[in-house]
mmCIF file of C-alpha atoms in Angstrom:
data_model
loop_
_atom_site.group_PDB
_atom_site.id
_atom_site.type_symbol
_atom_site.label_atom_id
_atom_site.label_comp_id
_atom_site.label_asym_id
_atom_site.label_seq_id
_atom_site.Cartn_x
_atom_site.Cartn_y
_atom_site.Cartn_z
ATOM 1 C CA MET B 1 138.141 -55.822 85.870
ATOM 2 C CA ILE B 2 138.821 -54.722 89.430
ATOM 3 C CA ASP B 3 142.091 -55.538 91.167
ATOM 4 C CA ASN B 4 142.285 -57.182 94.594
ATOM 5 C CA SER B 5 138.559 -57.889 94.750
ATOM 6 C CA GLY B 6 138.734 -60.399 97.587
ATOM 7 C CA ASN B 7 137.092 -58.167 100.190
ATOM 8 C CA ILE B 8 134.537 -56.233 98.178
ATOM 9 C CA ARG B 9 130.834 -57.001 97.781
ATOM 10 C CA ILE B 10 128.223 -55.149 95.723
ATOM 11 C CA PHE B 11 124.576 -55.634 96.656
ATOM 12 C CA ALA B 12 121.430 -53.932 95.405
ATOM 13 C CA GLY B 13 117.996 -52.901 96.565
ATOM 14 C CA GLU B 14 115.122 -54.569 94.761
ATOM 15 C CA ASP B 15 114.514 -51.778 92.237
ATOM 16 C CA SER B 16 118.208 -51.093 91.583
ATOM 17 C CA LYS B 17 119.352 -54.578 90.617
ATOM 18 C CA PRO B 18 119.600 -53.861 86.854
ATOM 19 C CA PHE B 19 121.816 -50.841 87.563
ATOM 20 C CA ALA B 20 123.988 -52.859 89.975
ATOM 21 C CA ASP B 21 124.257 -55.659 87.393
ATOM 22 C CA ARG B 22 125.663 -53.189 84.872
ATOM 23 C CA MET B 23 128.163 -51.994 87.484
ATOM 24 C CA CYS B 24 129.220 -55.554 88.266
ATOM 25 C CA ALA B 25 129.573 -56.446 84.576
ATOM 26 C CA TYR B 26 131.943 -53.500 84.152
ATOM 27 C CA LEU B 27 134.005 -54.526 87.191
ATOM 28 C CA GLY B 28 133.940 -58.253 86.475
ATOM 29 C CA LEU B 29 132.332 -59.041 89.837
ATOM 30 C CA PRO B 30 129.220 -61.032 90.723
ATOM 31 C CA ARG B 31 126.408 -59.120 92.391
ATOM 32 C CA GLY B 32 125.831 -60.214 95.977
ATOM 33 C CA LYS B 33 122.857 -62.485 96.581
ATOM 34 C CA SER B 34 120.062 -60.626 98.308
ATOM 35 C CA PHE B 35 116.307 -60.584 98.681
ATOM 36 C CA SER B 36 113.763 -57.973 99.669
ATOM 37 C CA LYS B 37 109.995 -58.049 99.919
ATOM 38 C CA ARG B 38 107.183 -55.644 100.732
ATOM 39 C CA PHE B 39 104.423 -57.324 102.667
ATOM 40 C CA GLY B 40 100.748 -56.602 102.194
ATOM 41 C CA ASP B 41 100.683 -54.247 105.187
ATOM 42 C CA GLY B 42 103.507 -52.151 103.679
ATOM 43 C CA ASN B 43 106.380 -53.499 105.800
ATOM 44 C CA THR B 44 109.708 -54.097 104.046
ATOM 45 C CA TYR B 45 111.856 -57.200 104.653
ATOM 46 C CA VAL B 46 115.490 -57.496 103.509
ATOM 47 C CA ARG B 47 117.994 -60.357 103.644
ATOM 48 C CA PHE B 48 121.356 -61.038 102.020
ATOM 49 C CA ASP B 49 122.469 -64.609 101.452
ATOM 50 C CA GLU B 50 126.262 -64.588 101.688
ATOM 51 C CA SER B 51 128.780 -63.530 104.289
ATOM 52 C CA ALA B 52 129.724 -59.876 104.569
ATOM 53 C CA ARG B 53 131.997 -60.223 107.589
ATOM 54 C CA ASN B 54 135.077 -57.984 107.229
ATOM 55 C CA GLU B 55 133.996 -57.057 103.697
ATOM 56 C CA ASP B 56 133.747 -53.609 102.116
ATOM 57 C CA VAL B 57 130.069 -53.558 101.179
ATOM 58 C CA PHE B 58 128.542 -51.294 98.516
ATOM 59 C CA ILE B 59 124.739 -51.232 98.511
ATOM 60 C CA VAL B 60 123.089 -49.731 95.413
ATOM 61 C CA GLN B 61 119.706 -48.104 95.954
ATOM 62 C CA THR B 62 118.269 -45.170 94.018
ATOM 63 C CA ILE B 63 115.780 -42.874 95.760
ATOM 64 C CA GLY B 64 113.566 -42.124 92.793
ATOM 65 C CA LYS B 65 110.010 -43.025 91.827
ATOM 66 C CA ASP B 66 109.067 -44.692 95.125
ATOM 67 C CA PRO B 67 111.269 -42.632 97.465
ATOM 68 C CA ASN B 68 109.769 -43.470 100.845
ATOM 69 C CA ASN B 69 109.868 -47.246 100.385
ATOM 70 C CA GLU B 70 113.257 -47.090 98.664
ATOM 71 C CA PHE B 71 114.786 -44.992 101.425
ATOM 72 C CA MET B 72 113.455 -47.241 104.201
ATOM 73 C CA GLU B 73 114.756 -50.289 102.341
ATOM 74 C CA LEU B 74 118.196 -48.641 102.129
ATOM 75 C CA LEU B 75 118.210 -48.024 105.895
ATOM 76 C CA PHE B 76 117.333 -51.669 106.530
ATOM 77 C CA TRP B 77 120.151 -52.820 104.236
ATOM 78 C CA VAL B 78 122.704 -50.655 106.051
ATOM 79 C CA ASP B 79 121.485 -52.039 109.389
ATOM 80 C CA ALA B 80 121.650 -55.630 108.127
ATOM 81 C CA PHE B 81 125.259 -55.260 106.934
ATOM 82 C CA ARG B 82 126.319 -53.503 110.129
ATOM 83 C CA ARG B 83 124.810 -56.288 112.242
ATOM 84 C CA SER B 84 126.724 -58.813 110.135
ATOM 85 C CA SER B 85 130.137 -57.231 110.860
ATOM 86 C CA ALA B 86 130.828 -55.671 107.477
ATOM 87 C CA SER B 87 134.111 -53.775 107.509
ATOM 88 C CA SER B 88 132.474 -50.751 105.827
ATOM 89 C CA VAL B 89 129.139 -49.909 104.229
ATOM 90 C CA THR B 90 128.921 -47.474 101.317
ATOM 91 C CA ALA B 91 125.507 -46.345 100.074
ATOM 92 C CA ILE B 92 125.431 -45.867 96.298
ATOM 93 C CA ILE B 93 122.461 -43.617 95.522
ATOM 94 C CA PRO B 94 122.414 -42.884 91.759
ATOM 95 C CA TYR B 95 119.497 -40.473 92.207
ATOM 96 C CA PHE B 96 118.876 -38.903 95.631
ATOM 97 C CA GLY B 97 115.394 -37.474 95.186
ATOM 98 C CA TYR B 98 115.234 -35.854 98.619
ATOM 99 C CA ALA B 99 118.180 -33.618 97.714
ATOM 100 C CA LYS B 100 115.532 -31.246 96.351
ATOM 101 C CA ALA B 101 114.513 -30.532 99.966
ATOM 102 C CA ASP B 102 117.673 -28.704 101.015
ATOM 103 C CA LYS B 103 116.425 -25.661 102.951
ATOM 104 C CA LYS B 104 113.624 -24.190 105.019
ATOM 105 C CA ASP B 105 112.253 -21.856 102.378
ATOM 106 C CA GLU B 106 108.920 -21.254 104.093
ATOM 107 C CA PRO B 107 107.554 -21.551 107.658
ATOM 108 C CA ARG B 108 106.786 -24.895 109.323
ATOM 109 C CA VAL B 109 108.465 -27.214 106.812
ATOM 110 C CA SER B 110 110.999 -30.011 107.194
ATOM 111 C CA ILE B 111 114.473 -29.978 105.644
ATOM 112 C CA ARG B 112 113.982 -33.511 104.360
ATOM 113 C CA GLY B 113 117.406 -33.875 102.781
ATOM 114 C CA ARG B 114 118.997 -33.295 106.200
ATOM 115 C CA VAL B 115 116.645 -35.815 107.832
ATOM 116 C CA CYS B 116 117.702 -38.458 105.287
ATOM 117 C CA ALA B 117 121.390 -37.734 105.934
ATOM 118 C CA ASP B 118 120.886 -38.020 109.706
ATOM 119 C CA CYS B 119 119.074 -41.349 109.324
ATOM 120 C CA LEU B 120 121.778 -42.879 107.127
ATOM 121 C CA GLU B 121 124.513 -41.792 109.536
ATOM 122 C CA ALA B 122 122.544 -43.077 112.528
ATOM 123 C CA GLU B 123 122.371 -46.509 110.880
ATOM 124 C CA GLY B 124 126.143 -46.469 110.384
ATOM 125 C CA VAL B 125 126.786 -45.744 106.718
ATOM 126 C CA ASP B 126 130.495 -44.973 106.147
ATOM 127 C CA ARG B 127 130.298 -43.267 102.782
ATOM 128 C CA VAL B 128 127.798 -42.093 100.155
ATOM 129 C CA ILE B 129 128.242 -42.030 96.382
ATOM 130 C CA THR B 130 125.643 -40.127 94.388
ATOM 131 C CA MET B 131 125.305 -38.155 91.150
ATOM 132 C CA ASP B 132 124.162 -34.634 90.269
ATOM 133 C CA LEU B 133 122.419 -33.608 93.461
ATOM 134 C CA HIS B 134 119.689 -31.075 92.749
ATOM 135 C CA ALA B 135 121.159 -29.024 95.603
ATOM 136 C CA PRO B 136 124.935 -29.701 95.928
ATOM 137 C CA GLN B 137 124.982 -28.280 99.474
ATOM 138 C CA VAL B 138 123.254 -31.505 100.586
ATOM 139 C CA GLN B 139 126.789 -32.952 100.713
ATOM 140 C CA GLY B 140 127.274 -30.769 103.782
ATOM 141 C CA PHE B 141 124.369 -32.458 105.554
ATOM 142 C CA PHE B 142 126.578 -35.540 105.955
ATOM 143 C CA LYS B 143 129.514 -35.912 108.316
ATOM 144 C CA VAL B 144 130.727 -38.972 106.385
ATOM 145 C CA PRO B 145 132.442 -38.589 102.971
ATOM 146 C CA VAL B 146 130.137 -37.939 100.010
ATOM 147 C CA ASP B 147 131.466 -38.566 96.507
ATOM 148 C CA HIS B 148 129.440 -36.389 94.134
ATOM 149 C CA LEU B 149 129.648 -37.676 90.560
ATOM 150 C CA TYR B 150 128.615 -35.760 87.441
ATOM 151 C CA ALA B 151 126.731 -36.994 84.391
ATOM 152 C CA ARG B 152 127.988 -34.045 82.321
ATOM 153 C CA PRO B 153 131.079 -35.809 80.884
ATOM 154 C CA LEU B 154 128.904 -38.737 79.763
ATOM 155 C CA LEU B 155 126.210 -36.521 78.267
ATOM 156 C CA CYS B 156 128.726 -34.295 76.479
ATOM 157 C CA SER B 157 130.550 -37.339 75.135
ATOM 158 C CA TYR B 158 127.273 -38.636 73.738
ATOM 159 C CA ILE B 159 126.502 -35.260 72.125
ATOM 160 C CA LYS B 160 129.858 -35.474 70.333
ATOM 161 C CA HIS B 161 129.297 -39.154 69.542
ATOM 162 C CA ALA B 162 125.920 -38.332 67.947
ATOM 163 C CA GLY B 163 127.336 -35.349 66.034
ATOM 164 C CA LEU B 164 125.048 -32.823 67.723
ATOM 165 C CA ASN B 165 127.753 -30.291 68.651
ATOM 166 C CA THR B 166 127.646 -28.518 65.300
ATOM 167 C CA GLU B 167 128.807 -24.953 64.727
ATOM 168 C CA ASP B 168 125.128 -23.928 64.785
ATOM 169 C CA ALA B 169 124.502 -25.520 68.185
ATOM 170 C CA ILE B 170 123.910 -23.628 71.433
ATOM 171 C CA VAL B 171 123.439 -24.824 75.009
ATOM 172 C CA VAL B 172 120.285 -23.584 76.756
ATOM 173 C CA SER B 173 119.641 -23.421 80.511
ATOM 174 C CA PRO B 174 115.951 -23.814 81.441
ATOM 175 C CA ASP B 175 116.248 -21.147 84.158
ATOM 176 C CA ALA B 176 118.738 -18.823 85.834
ATOM 177 C CA GLY B 177 119.274 -21.265 88.704
ATOM 178 C CA PHE B 178 120.795 -23.900 86.403
ATOM 179 C CA ALA B 179 122.859 -21.396 84.401
ATOM 180 C CA LYS B 180 126.152 -22.186 86.160
ATOM 181 C CA ASN B 181 125.788 -25.892 85.377
ATOM 182 C CA ALA B 182 124.713 -25.129 81.825
ATOM 183 C CA ARG B 183 127.808 -22.959 81.399
ATOM 184 C CA ALA B 184 129.938 -26.010 82.273
ATOM 185 C CA PHE B 185 128.163 -27.974 79.509
ATOM 186 C CA ALA B 186 128.772 -25.124 77.064
ATOM 187 C CA ASN B 187 132.460 -24.967 77.982
ATOM 188 C CA ASP B 188 132.906 -28.732 77.578
ATOM 189 C CA LEU B 189 131.255 -28.630 74.156
ATOM 190 C CA GLY B 190 132.872 -25.365 73.049
ATOM 191 C CA LEU B 191 129.475 -23.710 72.524
ATOM 192 C CA SER B 192 127.753 -20.503 73.578
ATOM 193 C CA LEU B 193 124.954 -20.305 76.153
ATOM 194 C CA ALA B 194 121.372 -19.008 76.272
ATOM 195 C CA ILE B 195 119.154 -18.833 79.371
ATOM 196 C CA CYS B 196 115.398 -19.150 79.708
ATOM 197 C CA ASN B 197 113.608 -17.011 82.274
ATOM 198 C CA LYS B 198 111.252 -19.577 83.852
ATOM 199 C CA ILE B 199 108.409 -18.769 86.233
ATOM 200 C CA ARG B 200 107.018 -21.355 88.655
ATOM 201 C CA ALA B 201 104.029 -20.559 90.868
ATOM 202 C CA GLY B 202 103.356 -22.725 93.924
ATOM 203 C CA HIS B 203 104.476 -26.310 94.542
ATOM 204 C CA ASP B 204 103.102 -27.934 91.412
ATOM 205 C CA GLU B 205 105.385 -29.319 88.714
ATOM 206 C CA ASN B 206 104.323 -26.834 86.055
ATOM 207 C CA ALA B 207 106.471 -23.910 84.953
ATOM 208 C CA LYS B 208 106.138 -21.203 82.338
ATOM 209 C CA ALA B 209 108.949 -20.064 80.053
ATOM 210 C CA ALA B 210 108.743 -16.266 79.973
ATOM 211 C CA GLU B 211 111.641 -15.206 77.725
ATOM 212 C CA ILE B 212 114.964 -16.328 76.264
ATOM 213 C CA ILE B 213 118.172 -14.452 77.089
ATOM 214 C CA GLY B 214 120.431 -14.960 74.093
ATOM 215 C CA ASN B 215 120.049 -15.432 70.344
ATOM 216 C CA VAL B 216 118.677 -18.842 69.371
ATOM 217 C CA LYS B 217 117.385 -17.992 65.899
ATOM 218 C CA GLY B 218 118.519 -20.630 63.409
ATOM 219 C CA LYS B 219 120.307 -22.554 66.183
ATOM 220 C CA ASP B 220 120.309 -26.237 67.133
ATOM 221 C CA CYS B 221 119.446 -25.902 70.819
ATOM 222 C CA LEU B 222 120.771 -28.325 73.449
ATOM 223 C CA LEU B 223 118.574 -27.885 76.506
ATOM 224 C CA VAL B 224 120.185 -29.163 79.738
ATOM 225 C CA ASP B 225 118.687 -29.827 83.183
ATOM 226 C CA ASP B 226 119.238 -32.161 86.125
ATOM 227 C CA PHE B 227 115.885 -34.012 86.186
ATOM 228 C CA THR B 228 112.271 -34.011 85.071
ATOM 229 C CA THR B 229 109.099 -35.603 86.369
ATOM 230 C CA SER B 230 106.237 -33.937 84.524
ATOM 231 C CA GLY B 231 108.195 -32.962 81.402
ATOM 232 C CA GLY B 232 106.492 -29.564 81.682
ATOM 233 C CA THR B 233 109.607 -27.389 81.809
ATOM 234 C CA LEU B 234 111.268 -29.177 78.884
ATOM 235 C CA ALA B 235 108.145 -28.984 76.729
ATOM 236 C CA GLU B 236 107.463 -25.337 77.596
ATOM 237 C CA VAL B 237 111.037 -24.197 76.983
ATOM 238 C CA ALA B 238 111.234 -26.201 73.734
ATOM 239 C CA CYS B 239 108.088 -24.459 72.473
ATOM 240 C CA CYS B 240 109.502 -21.082 73.499
ATOM 241 C CA LEU B 241 112.781 -21.782 71.676
ATOM 242 C CA MET B 242 110.983 -22.778 68.492
ATOM 243 C CA ASP B 243 108.858 -19.628 68.727
ATOM 244 C CA LYS B 244 112.113 -17.634 68.920
ATOM 245 C CA GLY B 245 113.298 -19.172 65.642
ATOM 246 C CA ALA B 246 115.356 -22.162 66.824
ATOM 247 C CA ASN B 247 116.099 -24.738 64.132
ATOM 248 C CA ARG B 248 115.598 -27.755 66.398
ATOM 249 C CA VAL B 249 115.735 -28.647 70.088
ATOM 250 C CA SER B 250 117.244 -31.618 71.920
ATOM 251 C CA ALA B 251 117.480 -32.060 75.697
ATOM 252 C CA MET B 252 119.851 -33.734 78.149
ATOM 253 C CA LEU B 253 119.030 -34.845 81.711
ATOM 254 C CA SER B 254 121.059 -36.438 84.482
ATOM 255 C CA HIS B 255 117.951 -38.144 85.912
ATOM 256 C CA CYS B 256 114.704 -39.149 84.194
ATOM 257 C CA VAL B 257 111.776 -39.571 86.607
ATOM 258 C CA LEU B 258 109.104 -39.246 83.921
ATOM 259 C CA THR B 259 105.519 -40.190 84.643
ATOM 260 C CA GLU B 260 103.242 -41.500 81.914
ATOM 261 C CA ASP B 261 101.708 -38.021 81.494
ATOM 262 C CA GLY B 262 105.219 -36.545 81.438
ATOM 263 C CA MET B 263 106.282 -38.860 78.653
ATOM 264 C CA LYS B 264 103.199 -37.844 76.651
ATOM 265 C CA ARG B 265 104.217 -34.180 77.063
ATOM 266 C CA ILE B 266 107.661 -35.016 75.709
ATOM 267 C CA GLU B 267 106.112 -36.891 72.778
ATOM 268 C CA ASP B 268 103.804 -33.967 71.969
ATOM 269 C CA SER B 269 106.560 -31.347 72.332
ATOM 270 C CA PRO B 270 108.924 -30.046 69.607
ATOM 271 C CA LEU B 271 111.839 -31.886 71.241
ATOM 272 C CA GLU B 272 113.629 -34.075 68.693
ATOM 273 C CA ARG B 273 115.335 -36.224 71.303
ATOM 274 C CA LEU B 274 115.730 -36.532 75.060
ATOM 275 C CA ILE B 275 119.055 -37.943 76.290
ATOM 276 C CA VAL B 276 118.983 -39.324 79.843
ATOM 277 C CA THR B 277 120.933 -41.659 82.125
ATOM 278 C CA ASP B 278 119.674 -44.838 83.774
ATOM 279 C CA SER B 279 120.029 -43.506 87.343
ATOM 280 C CA VAL B 280 116.308 -44.204 87.841
ATOM 281 C CA ASP B 281 114.588 -47.363 86.616
ATOM 282 C CA ASP B 282 112.751 -46.328 83.463
ATOM 283 C CA ARG B 283 109.660 -48.499 83.871
ATOM 284 C CA LEU B 284 106.525 -46.377 83.597
ATOM 285 C CA ASN B 285 104.632 -48.378 86.219
ATOM 286 C CA TYR B 286 107.301 -48.790 88.868
ATOM 287 C CA ALA B 287 105.280 -51.366 90.820
ATOM 288 C CA ASP B 288 105.139 -53.737 87.850
ATOM 289 C CA GLU B 289 108.455 -55.258 86.805
ATOM 290 C CA ASN B 290 106.915 -56.213 83.446
ATOM 291 C CA SER B 291 105.699 -52.710 82.621
ATOM 292 C CA PRO B 292 107.019 -51.070 79.441
ATOM 293 C CA ARG B 293 110.109 -48.893 79.580
ATOM 294 C CA ILE B 294 110.199 -45.342 78.312
ATOM 295 C CA ARG B 295 112.926 -46.182 75.801
ATOM 296 C CA GLU B 296 110.606 -48.806 74.282
ATOM 297 C CA LEU B 297 107.646 -46.425 74.055
ATOM 298 C CA SER B 298 109.352 -43.346 72.642
ATOM 299 C CA LYS B 299 111.703 -42.992 69.702
ATOM 300 C CA LYS B 300 112.790 -39.633 71.117
ATOM 301 C CA ILE B 301 114.424 -41.034 74.243
ATOM 302 C CA ARG B 302 118.075 -42.130 74.372
ATOM 303 C CA VAL B 303 119.285 -43.792 77.578
ATOM 304 C CA ILE B 304 122.998 -43.888 78.356
ATOM 305 C CA SER B 305 124.249 -45.813 81.370
ATOM 306 C CA ALA B 306 125.827 -44.131 84.385
ATOM 307 C CA ALA B 307 126.585 -47.557 85.905
ATOM 308 C CA PRO B 308 130.166 -47.687 84.525
ATOM 309 C CA LEU B 309 130.804 -44.252 86.077
ATOM 310 C CA PHE B 310 129.679 -45.514 89.501
ATOM 311 C CA ALA B 311 131.635 -48.727 88.990
ATOM 312 C CA GLU B 312 134.774 -46.688 88.302
ATOM 313 C CA ALA B 313 134.127 -44.755 91.519
ATOM 314 C CA VAL B 314 133.914 -48.048 93.417
ATOM 315 C CA ARG B 315 137.196 -49.183 91.870
ATOM 316 C CA THR B 316 138.866 -45.877 92.755
ATOM 317 C CA ILE B 317 137.697 -46.024 96.376
ATOM 318 C CA HIS B 318 138.575 -49.703 96.756
ATOM 319 C CA GLU B 319 142.082 -49.175 95.393
ATOM 320 C CA ARG B 320 142.559 -46.135 97.681
ATOM 321 C CA LYS B 321 143.178 -43.763 94.773
ATOM 322 C CA PRO B 322 142.246 -40.058 94.620
ATOM 323 C CA MET B 323 138.788 -39.417 93.173
ATOM 324 C CA LYS B 324 140.123 -36.393 91.270
ATOM 325 C CA ASP B 325 142.080 -38.761 88.997
ATOM 326 C CA MET B 326 138.802 -40.357 87.913
ATOM 327 C CA PHE B 327 137.156 -36.991 87.262
ATOM 328 C CA ALA B 328 140.121 -35.754 85.222
ATOM 329 C CA ASN B 329 139.578 -38.084 82.279
ATOM 330 C CA LEU B 330 136.934 -40.709 81.604
ATOM 331 C CA SER B 331 138.489 -43.726 79.936
ATOM 332 C CA ASP B 332 137.504 -44.935 76.482
ATOM 333 C CA GLU B 333 136.434 -48.211 78.130
ATOM 334 C CA LEU B 334 134.012 -46.371 80.400
ATOM 335 C CA ILE B 335 132.548 -44.286 77.575
ATOM 336 C CA ALA B 336 132.117 -47.331 75.356
ATOM 337 C CA ALA B 337 130.377 -49.247 78.148
ATOM 338 C CA SER B 338 128.037 -46.320 78.818
ATOM 339 C CA PHE B 339 126.913 -46.103 75.172
ATOM 340 C CA ASN B 340 126.829 -49.842 74.557
ATOM 341 C CA ASP B 341 123.049 -50.058 74.032
ATOM 342 C CA THR B 342 122.411 -46.476 72.899
ATOM 343 C CA PRO B 343 121.851 -45.560 69.234
ATOM 344 C CA ALA B 344 123.748 -42.485 68.048
ATOM 345 C CA ASP B 345 120.895 -40.935 66.038
#
């Protein structure tokens, strides 16, 4: 439960309501009444149905499988709350897809992450809470505070919970660019680290695993990355690890943006399990609310909830406490709530 909740309201964009509901259940708060609709011509309409005057408003909206519509909807929500005299507006973005576009790495391209930051600030957002940005420097695109959460403590806790951190286990980074993050996983789990040399040509979502730096023969490999869409990197690296004599391979992701083809690649790969968070709605057909979810279609996939982590961040901010206290030690209550619907094996 959250203390002194009289001036706090949590609302959600249309595709993020399940995530916001899990946050609210953890905090013991009702989710704010709201409605959004996309008209036949593509226009988005938003409306909330209770007063936000002098309230601290938190609007939950992931920027994931339908990023353009989701981002525009978020801007409209911020505008609506500002025009209704909210005391503050915090954007909770569990997955900020445009964080991948963090630099001008070739001529005549847009730095889209910076454009998104400028738009949110122009609409009057006071704060942003997000998790595992693909490019952490995106925090610097904002002039308002950005609270950058990490899925690593949750994922590592689940690895221990499932008994996967054996003495034969090793953490594997899919490329040199993720090695620093993978090292943090290895340190948390008390394991050694191997690195895959990955080659990507062009702007497609396919990559080739060239070689493994480190000894994985006879090891239980724990492959870690921040997100996947096509599943290509995970499948390719898993095959490479097995070719190098690995005993088995599991993978952990902060964000799962799998397409239907991507899920088939995971199913056909040597991966034994894929552990992900719920930062992105896991419906395969995002436009159909009744479409099957990846966890229902694949026995390999384990989904743990990051909603309690974001809820704890909301509590910390609302109670004016330092965020570092939250990062220092995740409570047993939070861990239990995150694994509530997740099998251990």
